[in-house]
Short mmCIF file of C-alpha atoms and ligand atoms in Angstrom, two decimals:
data_model
loop_
_atom_site.label_atom_id
_atom_site.label_comp_id
_atom_site.label_asym_id
_atom_site.label_seq_id
_atom_site.Cartn_x
_atom_site.Cartn_y
_atom_site.Cartn_z
CA MET G 1 0.00 0.00 0.00
CA LYS G 2 2.80 2.39 0.87
CA LYS G 3 4.45 1.64 -2.48
CA LEU G 4 1.21 2.33 -4.31
CA VAL G 5 0.77 5.67 -2.52
CA ALA G 6 4.35 6.62 -3.34
CA ALA G 7 3.86 5.66 -6.99
CA VAL G 8 0.66 7.69 -7.24
CA ALA G 9 2.33 10.66 -5.56
CA ALA G 10 5.32 10.45 -7.90
CA THR G 11 3.01 10.27 -10.92
CA ALA G 12 1.01 13.25 -9.65
CA LEU G 13 4.20 15.26 -9.15
CA ALA G 14 5.48 14.39 -12.60
CA ALA G 15 2.17 15.23 -14.22
CA GLY G 16 1.93 18.43 -12.17
CA ALA G 17 5.22 19.66 -13.52
CA LEU G 18 3.88 19.34 -17.06
CA ALA G 19 0.30 20.43 -16.49
CA ILE G 20 0.13 22.89 -13.64
CA PRO G 21 -3.46 24.06 -14.31
CA ALA G 22 -4.81 20.55 -13.71
CA PHE G 23 -3.31 20.69 -10.23
CA ALA G 24 -4.11 24.30 -9.51
CA ALA G 25 -4.26 25.08 -5.85
CA THR G 26 -6.91 26.58 -3.66
CA LYS G 27 -5.96 29.30 -1.20
CA THR G 28 -8.31 29.88 1.73
CA VAL G 29 -8.94 33.29 3.28
CA SER G 30 -10.92 33.66 6.51
CA VAL G 31 -13.63 36.33 6.64
CA LYS G 32 -13.75 37.37 10.28
CA ASP G 33 -15.33 40.22 12.30
CA ASN G 34 -14.03 42.50 10.82
CA LEU G 35 -10.97 41.52 8.83
CA PHE G 36 -9.69 39.24 6.13
CA ALA G 37 -7.01 36.81 7.28
CA PRO G 38 -4.46 36.75 5.86
CA LYS G 39 -4.65 40.37 4.74
CA SER G 40 -2.24 39.87 1.86
CA ILE G 41 -1.59 36.79 -0.29
CA THR G 42 0.43 35.98 -3.37
CA VAL G 43 -0.76 33.11 -5.56
CA SER G 44 0.01 31.61 -8.95
CA LYS G 45 -2.23 32.26 -11.93
CA GLY G 46 -5.06 29.74 -11.96
CA THR G 47 -5.33 29.50 -8.19
CA THR G 48 -8.82 29.49 -6.74
CA VAL G 49 -9.19 31.78 -3.76
CA LYS G 50 -11.83 30.58 -1.35
CA TRP G 51 -13.20 32.97 1.27
CA VAL G 52 -14.70 31.25 4.31
CA TRP G 53 -17.02 33.24 6.59
CA LYS G 54 -16.12 32.68 10.23
CA GLY G 55 -17.59 35.63 12.13
CA LYS G 56 -21.16 36.58 13.02
CA ALA G 57 -21.45 39.88 11.18
CA PRO G 58 -22.37 40.19 7.49
CA HIS G 59 -19.48 40.70 5.07
CA ASN G 60 -18.81 40.68 1.37
CA VAL G 61 -15.88 40.49 -1.02
CA LYS G 62 -15.54 43.12 -3.73
CA VAL G 63 -12.66 43.92 -6.07
CA THR G 64 -12.25 47.70 -6.09
CA LYS G 65 -9.14 47.68 -8.27
CA GLY G 66 -7.65 44.88 -10.34
CA PRO G 67 -7.43 43.04 -13.67
CA VAL G 68 -10.86 41.46 -13.14
CA LYS G 69 -13.76 42.89 -11.16
CA PHE G 70 -15.99 40.54 -9.17
CA SER G 71 -17.96 40.56 -5.97
CA SER G 72 -19.74 38.18 -3.66
CA THR G 73 -23.15 38.64 -2.10
CA THR G 74 -23.29 40.02 1.43
CA GLN G 75 -23.52 36.98 3.66
CA THR G 76 -22.98 35.87 7.28
CA LYS G 77 -21.83 32.32 6.60
CA GLY G 78 -20.72 29.99 3.86
CA THR G 79 -18.03 30.49 1.27
CA PHE G 80 -17.25 32.36 -1.94
CA SER G 81 -14.70 31.08 -4.45
CA LYS G 82 -13.09 32.69 -7.46
CA LYS G 83 -10.51 31.26 -9.82
CA LEU G 84 -7.98 33.96 -10.67
CA THR G 85 -6.75 33.56 -14.24
CA LYS G 86 -5.32 37.05 -14.82
CA THR G 87 -2.09 38.24 -13.27
CA GLY G 88 -1.90 41.50 -11.37
CA THR G 89 -2.83 43.04 -8.05
CA TYR G 90 -6.37 42.83 -6.77
CA SER G 91 -7.56 45.26 -4.09
CA ILE G 92 -10.40 43.67 -2.12
CA LEU G 93 -12.89 45.45 0.10
CA CYS G 94 -15.80 44.45 2.32
CA THR G 95 -18.20 47.29 1.51
CA ILE G 96 -20.02 46.87 4.84
CA HIS G 97 -16.85 47.66 6.77
CA ALA G 98 -15.20 50.07 4.36
CA PRO G 99 -12.67 51.50 4.41
CA ASP G 100 -11.01 49.34 7.08
CA MET G 101 -11.76 45.78 5.98
CA THR G 102 -9.46 45.28 3.02
CA MET G 103 -7.03 42.79 1.60
CA THR G 104 -4.68 42.43 -1.35
CA ILE G 105 -4.14 39.51 -3.70
CA ARG G 106 -1.13 39.35 -5.99
CA VAL G 107 -1.49 36.88 -8.86
CA LYS G 108 1.73 36.08 -10.67
CU1 CU A 1 -17.08 43.17 6.56
#
């Protein structure tokens, strides 16, 4: 069993080196009362950023400046995911707690 796991892992690594998008990562950001954690992340192109609501207050995710504009609904729980396929710097704001609740994503 250990050999099989090692073989599968080695195959996955080899395939990953050739086809990175198929193994694109997910980066999780916590949405707390009232901050994003971490406040700044750097990810590779094709990474899905997943925001996970962890507080009690309502929050949202809105790109105020960046290569692609998107926004979530205002919600108190659950998640919001976005695959980032364009490089650049994304300035994110929770409009409920503007101007203090912000974060930055660098996609390279
Ligand atoms: Cu907020």
